[in-house]
Coordinates of C-alpha atoms in Angstrom, one line a residue:
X1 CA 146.8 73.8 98.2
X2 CA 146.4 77.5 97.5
X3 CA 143.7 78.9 95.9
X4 CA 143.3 82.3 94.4
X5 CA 139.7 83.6 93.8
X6 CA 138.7 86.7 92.5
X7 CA 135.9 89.6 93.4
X8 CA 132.6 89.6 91.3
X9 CA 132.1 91.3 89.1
X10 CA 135.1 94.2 88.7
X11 CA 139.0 93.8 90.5
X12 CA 141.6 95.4 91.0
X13 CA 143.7 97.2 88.8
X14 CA 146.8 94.5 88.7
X15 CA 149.7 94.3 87.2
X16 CA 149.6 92.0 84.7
X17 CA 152.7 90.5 82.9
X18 CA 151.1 90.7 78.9
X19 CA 148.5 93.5 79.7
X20 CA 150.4 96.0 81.9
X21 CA 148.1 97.7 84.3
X22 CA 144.7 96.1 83.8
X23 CA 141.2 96.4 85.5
X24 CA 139.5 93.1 85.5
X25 CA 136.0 91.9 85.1
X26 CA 134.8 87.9 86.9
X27 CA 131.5 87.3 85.0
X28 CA 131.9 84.2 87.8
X29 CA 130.3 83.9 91.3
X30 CA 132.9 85.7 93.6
X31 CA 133.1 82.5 96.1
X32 CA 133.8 79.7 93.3
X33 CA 134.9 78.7 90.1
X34 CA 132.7 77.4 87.0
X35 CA 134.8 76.5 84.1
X36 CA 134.3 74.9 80.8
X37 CA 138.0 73.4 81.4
X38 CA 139.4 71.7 84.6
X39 CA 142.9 72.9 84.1
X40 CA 145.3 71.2 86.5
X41 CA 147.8 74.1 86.6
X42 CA 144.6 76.4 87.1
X43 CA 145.6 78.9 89.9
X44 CA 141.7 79.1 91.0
X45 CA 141.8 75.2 91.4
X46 CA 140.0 72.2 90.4
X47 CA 136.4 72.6 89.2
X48 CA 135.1 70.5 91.7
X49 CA 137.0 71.8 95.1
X50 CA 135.3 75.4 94.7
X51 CA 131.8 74.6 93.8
X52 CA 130.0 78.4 94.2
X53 CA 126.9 78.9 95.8
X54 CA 126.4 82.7 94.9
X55 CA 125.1 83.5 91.1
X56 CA 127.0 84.9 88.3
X57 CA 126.7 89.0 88.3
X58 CA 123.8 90.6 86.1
X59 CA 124.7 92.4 83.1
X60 CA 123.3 95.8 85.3
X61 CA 125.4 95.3 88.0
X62 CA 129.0 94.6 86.2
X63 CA 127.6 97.7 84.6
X64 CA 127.3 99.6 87.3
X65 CA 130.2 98.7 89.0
X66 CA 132.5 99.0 86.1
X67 CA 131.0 102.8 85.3
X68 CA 132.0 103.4 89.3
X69 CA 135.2 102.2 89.1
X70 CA 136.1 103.9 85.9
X71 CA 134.6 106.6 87.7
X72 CA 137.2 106.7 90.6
X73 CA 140.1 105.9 88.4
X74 CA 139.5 108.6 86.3
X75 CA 139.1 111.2 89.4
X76 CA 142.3 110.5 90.8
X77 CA 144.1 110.5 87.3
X78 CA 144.5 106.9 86.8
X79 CA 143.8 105.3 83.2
X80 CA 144.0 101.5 83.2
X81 CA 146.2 100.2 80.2
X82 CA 143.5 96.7 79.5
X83 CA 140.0 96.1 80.8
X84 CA 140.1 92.7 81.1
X85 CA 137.5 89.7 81.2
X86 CA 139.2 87.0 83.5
X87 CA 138.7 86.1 87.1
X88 CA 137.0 82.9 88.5
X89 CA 137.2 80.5 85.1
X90 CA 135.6 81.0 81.7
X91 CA 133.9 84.4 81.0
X92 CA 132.1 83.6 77.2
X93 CA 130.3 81.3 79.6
X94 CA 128.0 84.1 80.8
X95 CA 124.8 83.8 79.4
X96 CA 124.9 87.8 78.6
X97 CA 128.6 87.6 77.7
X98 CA 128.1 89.7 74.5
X99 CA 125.5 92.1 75.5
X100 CA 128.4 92.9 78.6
X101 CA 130.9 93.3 75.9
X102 CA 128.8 96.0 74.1
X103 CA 128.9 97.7 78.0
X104 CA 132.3 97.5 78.5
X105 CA 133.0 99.0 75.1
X106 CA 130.4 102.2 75.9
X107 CA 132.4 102.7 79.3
X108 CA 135.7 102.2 77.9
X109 CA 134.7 104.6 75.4
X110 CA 133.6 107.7 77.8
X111 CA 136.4 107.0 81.0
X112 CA 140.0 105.6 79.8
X113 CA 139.5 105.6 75.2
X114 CA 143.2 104.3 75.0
X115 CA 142.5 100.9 77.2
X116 CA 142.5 97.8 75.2
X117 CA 139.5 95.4 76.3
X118 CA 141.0 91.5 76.2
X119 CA 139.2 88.5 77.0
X120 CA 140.6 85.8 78.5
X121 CA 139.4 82.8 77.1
X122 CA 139.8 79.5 76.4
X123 CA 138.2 79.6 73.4
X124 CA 135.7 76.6 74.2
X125 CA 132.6 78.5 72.9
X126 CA 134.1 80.2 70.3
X127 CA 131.6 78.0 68.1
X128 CA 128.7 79.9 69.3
X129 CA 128.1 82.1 67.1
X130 CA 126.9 85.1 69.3
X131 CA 130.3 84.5 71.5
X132 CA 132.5 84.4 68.5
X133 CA 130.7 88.0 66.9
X134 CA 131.7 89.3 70.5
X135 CA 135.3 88.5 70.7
X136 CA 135.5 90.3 67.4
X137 CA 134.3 93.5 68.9
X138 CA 136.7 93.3 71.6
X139 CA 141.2 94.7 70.8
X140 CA 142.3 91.5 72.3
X141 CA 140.6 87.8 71.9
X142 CA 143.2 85.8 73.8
X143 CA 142.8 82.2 72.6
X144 CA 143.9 79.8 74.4
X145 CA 145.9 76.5 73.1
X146 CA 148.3 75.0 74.8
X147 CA 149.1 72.2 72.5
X148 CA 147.1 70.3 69.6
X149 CA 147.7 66.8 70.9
X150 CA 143.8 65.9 72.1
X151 CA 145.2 63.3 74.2
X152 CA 147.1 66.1 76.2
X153 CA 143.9 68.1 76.4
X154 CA 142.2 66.2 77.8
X155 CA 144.7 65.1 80.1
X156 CA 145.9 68.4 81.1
X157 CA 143.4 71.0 80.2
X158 CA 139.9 68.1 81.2
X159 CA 137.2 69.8 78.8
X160 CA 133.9 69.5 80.7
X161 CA 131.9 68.3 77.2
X162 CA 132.8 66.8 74.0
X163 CA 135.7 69.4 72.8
X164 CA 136.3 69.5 69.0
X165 CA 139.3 70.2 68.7
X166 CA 139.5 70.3 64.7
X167 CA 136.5 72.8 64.7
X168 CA 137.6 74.7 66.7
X169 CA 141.2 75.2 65.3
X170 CA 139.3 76.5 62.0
X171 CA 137.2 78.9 63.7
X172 CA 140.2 80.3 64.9
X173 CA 141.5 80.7 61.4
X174 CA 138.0 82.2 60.6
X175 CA 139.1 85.4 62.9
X176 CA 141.5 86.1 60.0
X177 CA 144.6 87.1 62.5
X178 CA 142.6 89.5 64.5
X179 CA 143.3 87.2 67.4
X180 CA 146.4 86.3 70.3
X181 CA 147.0 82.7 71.2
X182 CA 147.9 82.2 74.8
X183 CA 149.7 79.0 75.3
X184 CA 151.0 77.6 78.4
X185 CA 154.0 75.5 78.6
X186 CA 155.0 73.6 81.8
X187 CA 156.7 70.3 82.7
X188 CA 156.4 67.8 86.0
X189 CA 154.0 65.1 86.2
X190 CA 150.1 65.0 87.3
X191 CA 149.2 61.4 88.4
X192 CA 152.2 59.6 87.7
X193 CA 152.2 60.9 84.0
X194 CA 154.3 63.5 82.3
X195 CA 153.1 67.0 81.2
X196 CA 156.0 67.8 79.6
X197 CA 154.9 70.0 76.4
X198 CA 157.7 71.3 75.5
X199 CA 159.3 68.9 73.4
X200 CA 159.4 68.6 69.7
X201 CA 156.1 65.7 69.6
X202 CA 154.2 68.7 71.1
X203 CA 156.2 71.8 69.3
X204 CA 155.8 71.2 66.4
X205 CA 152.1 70.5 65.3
X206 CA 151.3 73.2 67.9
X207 CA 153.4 75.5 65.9
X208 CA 152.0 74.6 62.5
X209 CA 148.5 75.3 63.9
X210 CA 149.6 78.7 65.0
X211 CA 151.0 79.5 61.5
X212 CA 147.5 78.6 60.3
X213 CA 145.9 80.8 62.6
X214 CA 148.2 83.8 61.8
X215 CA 147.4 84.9 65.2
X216 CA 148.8 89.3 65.5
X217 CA 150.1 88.0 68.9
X218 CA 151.4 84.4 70.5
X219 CA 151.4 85.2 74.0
X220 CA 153.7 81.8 75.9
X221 CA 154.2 81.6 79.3
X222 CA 155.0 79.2 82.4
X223 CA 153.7 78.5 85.8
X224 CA 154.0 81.9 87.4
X225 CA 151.4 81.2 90.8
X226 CA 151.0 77.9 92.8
X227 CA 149.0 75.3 91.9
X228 CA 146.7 72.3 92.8
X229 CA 149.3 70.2 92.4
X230 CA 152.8 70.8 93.6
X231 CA 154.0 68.1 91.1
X232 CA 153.5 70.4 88.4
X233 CA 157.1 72.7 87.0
X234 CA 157.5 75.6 85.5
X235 CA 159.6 75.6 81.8
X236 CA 162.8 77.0 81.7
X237 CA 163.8 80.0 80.5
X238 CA 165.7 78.2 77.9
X239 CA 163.2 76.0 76.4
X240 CA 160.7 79.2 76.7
X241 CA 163.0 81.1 74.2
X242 CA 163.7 78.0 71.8
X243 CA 160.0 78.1 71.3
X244 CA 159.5 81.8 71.0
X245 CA 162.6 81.8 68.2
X246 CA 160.7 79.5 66.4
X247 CA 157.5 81.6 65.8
X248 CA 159.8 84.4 65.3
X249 CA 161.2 82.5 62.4
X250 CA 158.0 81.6 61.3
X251 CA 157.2 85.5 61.2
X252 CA 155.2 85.9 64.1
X253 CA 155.0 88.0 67.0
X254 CA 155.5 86.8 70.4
X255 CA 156.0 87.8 74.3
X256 CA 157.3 85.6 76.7
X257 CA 156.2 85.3 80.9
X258 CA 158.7 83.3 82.3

């Protein structure tokens, strides 16, 4: 099993396939994960196979270390395209998640103005009041929901703590289509059972949840780095541009990741 981990608190630039070249922030301890979900396709693995035992970074030091490398980047003529919160599971988990995004924005003002800062998130504590004021501040609130079937969820995507799936749903609605939805789509089997959510049962309430949200983006993609389980498939090509056709019929935007 291959697992990728990330640096604390500022990486790279990468190349990302829906953000182009994008400077990330892990709000996570740099040796482990700590997630809200226990995704199975995660490519940082299972919750409980990477238990950290450094802290999560201070709001000074992803600060200061963002400042330097915005610093560096700018001196040799290099402007990221996103600043992006991601790395080693959730990042609204951070206890000073929104006083960080206020940071960000101040740096992203003075070194690279034109970035877009996105969070990756998946949107478990959106219902926090202070974490759902914060995505607003940011371009792009990725929200993640990969299908509206709870059984699935908690199958596939293993919430840590009751997960209201109704309430959260509406608070989406509640950013008004200032939003993206990020939804991943895969097929194979975890223990014995199907994860096939591509088919019409899954489809189709999925889609009429999206229409409600009226999201400016639906971001869908596939398996792109291994994962805990080698059981797990990527979607085809084809069934990745059935879907995508659909939410262009329904009048929304979309990118596909094969």
């Amino acid at each position: 099993m291959s697992t990728i981990l990330f640096p604390s608190p500022i990486f790279g630039p990468v190349h990302s396939r829906r953000l182009g070249i994008s400077l990330g922030i892990n709000l996570l301890p740099a040796d482990g994960k700590i997630c809200s979900f226990d995704c199975i396709y995660c490519e940082c693995g299972l919750n409980g196979s990477h238990r950290p035992h450094l802290k999560m970074p201070s709001r000074a030091l992803v600060r200061s270390e963002l400042e330097a490398k915005l610093a560096e980047m700018a001196a040799a003529g290099q402007k990221p395209d996103a600043i992006t919160f991601a790395g080693n599971g959730e990042p609204t988990g951070h206890p000073e998640f929104a006083q960080i995004v206020d940071d960000v924005i101040q740096l992203r003002d003075r070194f690279a103005p034109k970035a877009k800062i996105s969070v990756l998130t998946n949107a478990f504590h959106i219902l926090k009041p202070e974490v759902f004021a914060a995505l607003q501040r940011v371009d792009n609130p990725l929200l993640k929901l990969d299908t509206v079937n709870l059984e699935y969820i908690e199958f596939v995507n293993r919430p840590q703590s009751r997960y209201d799936l109704e309430r959260l749903v509406e608070k989406m609605k509640a950013f008004k289509g200032d939003c993206m939805i990020q939804t991943m789509f895969m097929k194979g089997t975890w223990e014995g059972k199907s994860v096939d959510n591509t088919s019409e049962r899954f489809v189709g309430p999925w889609l009429a949840a999206v229409k409600a949200i009226h999201p400016k983006l639906v971001t869908i993609y596939t398996i792109d780095r291994e994962t805990p389980d080698k059981s797990l498939e990527k979607a085809s090509h084809e069934e990745l541009d059935r879907i995508a056709a659909r939410l262009r019929e329904a009048g929304l935007e979309c990118t596909v990741s094969y």
